[in-house]
Amino acid sequence: MLDTAGTHFPFDSGDAWFLLVAPGLLLFSLFMVYPVAYLIYLSFTNARPRNMFSGDEQFVGGPEVLGVTLPLENYTQLFATGPVLRADVPLWQVWDVVRWSNFNAEFWNSFGITWLWVATSVTLKLLVGITIALVLTHELVRGKRGMRALAILPMGLPNIFTITVWRGIFSTANYGLANQFITYSAEKINAVIGAVNAVFGVVGVEVGKLAVQEVSWLTDRWMAFVAYNVTEAWLAYPFIVIITVSALQDVPKELHEAAKVDGAGFLTRFVHVTLPSIKRPVMFASILTAAASFQQFLIPFVFNEGGPGRKNELLIVYGYRQAFSKDFYGEGAAIMLTVILTIGVFMWINVKKGKLAEGVDSQ
């Protein structure tokens, strides 16, 4: 291609598309590709504050393959702190040769509690979100517009503000709102039991009263885990509500009318008409919110830093602690990459199994 002075341009008119997308590709590379590439590099090194900022970090060796030492020590240390197999015992005797004591207990505890957290939090979010969506779309409910605005209110609040408020609610002290609610409820129930005993005491029947005791929400492992779940459900249910309400509005009324004519009740219509109609969008929302749960950091960190101790330390908190509390940047990078790969595989399997990408390739 020539200009009026006869100069050759490196591009002709057919390359105009490249000139249009080049700025976007450059920005994408700067803000997305470079940080991820640097994270991958750090995960193979012994980077710490004392050597990383001076450029003296080095690759750390791991297992040898064909005489070549692979820089995988951060990853091998992540899964096991020492050999887990004995070379003098055949591999087929797996239960005899596995050295459980050499597995990295901190990592596997974080890995297990993270998956349990994803399973319980997604289930709770779906139950709360779908229930509220059904109420907001029911024909007998009035004031739907205002109720929908209230339902999505948590989305407008900063997460750190909401989580801090919930931490106060679940305070272990007796002024915590959750403990006050339990105490108030127990006192009311005991008052009813006292009235019952007064009536039936004449015939020798007496019902025992409830023992009121404060709950150690943040210092008991599973009570803290429950508190995490409730807070996560509060933060994420508006997203499920929005997706489900949109899906419910697209369910043909004729299907419900036909089911009613056939004598189907509410539960039967919900199982056989409503659920199949909203399955795909709800599944899509579930995958996204599961990925968000997998990356949750603020709730465990603000509540008790993944405690008590490190028992509820989710993977993101574990990686943060290794990188910024213990200054093992290389190991922290390896943990974060493991999280990214785990989320990627999880989402790919669910999208594939749920056939959520059908029709995308043809467009």
PDB file of N, CA and C in Angstrom, residues 24 57 67 181 213 303 328-329 347:
ATOM      1  N   GLY A  24      -6.736  -2.625  22.128  1.00  0.00           N
ATOM      2  CA  GLY A  24      -7.397  -3.454  23.129  1.00  0.00           C
ATOM      3  C   GLY A  24      -6.531  -4.636  23.550  1.00  0.00           C
ATOM      4  N   GLU A  57      15.804 -13.279  43.229  1.00  0.00           N
ATOM      5  CA  GLU A  57      15.082 -14.540  43.428  1.00  0.00           C
ATOM      6  C   GLU A  57      15.537 -15.559  42.385  1.00  0.00           C
ATOM      7  N   GLY A  67      17.084 -36.459  34.250  1.00  0.00           N
ATOM      8  CA  GLY A  67      18.284 -35.731  34.608  1.00  0.00           C
ATOM      9  C   GLY A  67      18.122 -34.229  34.711  1.00  0.00           C
ATOM     10  N   PHE A 181     -30.701 -12.717  70.559  1.00  0.00           N
ATOM     11  CA  PHE A 181     -31.897 -13.353  69.969  1.00  0.00           C
ATOM     12  C   PHE A 181     -32.121 -14.741  70.572  1.00  0.00           C
ATOM     13  N   GLN A 213     -27.734 -20.514  77.038  1.00  0.00           N
ATOM     14  CA  GLN A 213     -26.273 -20.426  77.068  1.00  0.00           C
ATOM     15  C   GLN A 213     -25.796 -19.645  75.851  1.00  0.00           C
ATOM     16  N   PHE A 303     -13.822 -12.027  60.161  1.00  0.00           N
ATOM     17  CA  PHE A 303     -14.460 -12.660  61.321  1.00  0.00           C
ATOM     18  C   PHE A 303     -13.413 -13.103  62.346  1.00  0.00           C
ATOM     19  N   PHE A 328       6.571 -15.774  52.291  1.00  0.00           N
ATOM     20  CA  PHE A 328       6.920 -16.770  51.281  1.00  0.00           C
ATOM     21  C   PHE A 328       6.140 -16.448  50.006  1.00  0.00           C
ATOM     22  N   TYR A 329       6.640 -15.476  49.238  1.00  0.00           N
ATOM     23  CA  TYR A 329       5.906 -15.047  48.048  1.00  0.00           C
ATOM     24  C   TYR A 329       5.798 -16.173  47.023  1.00  0.00           C
ATOM     25  N   MET A 347     -15.286 -25.050  36.913  1.00  0.00           N
ATOM     26  CA  MET A 347     -16.242 -24.364  36.044  1.00  0.00           C
ATOM     27  C   MET A 347     -16.355 -25.064  34.699  1.00  0.00           C
TER      28      MET A 347
END
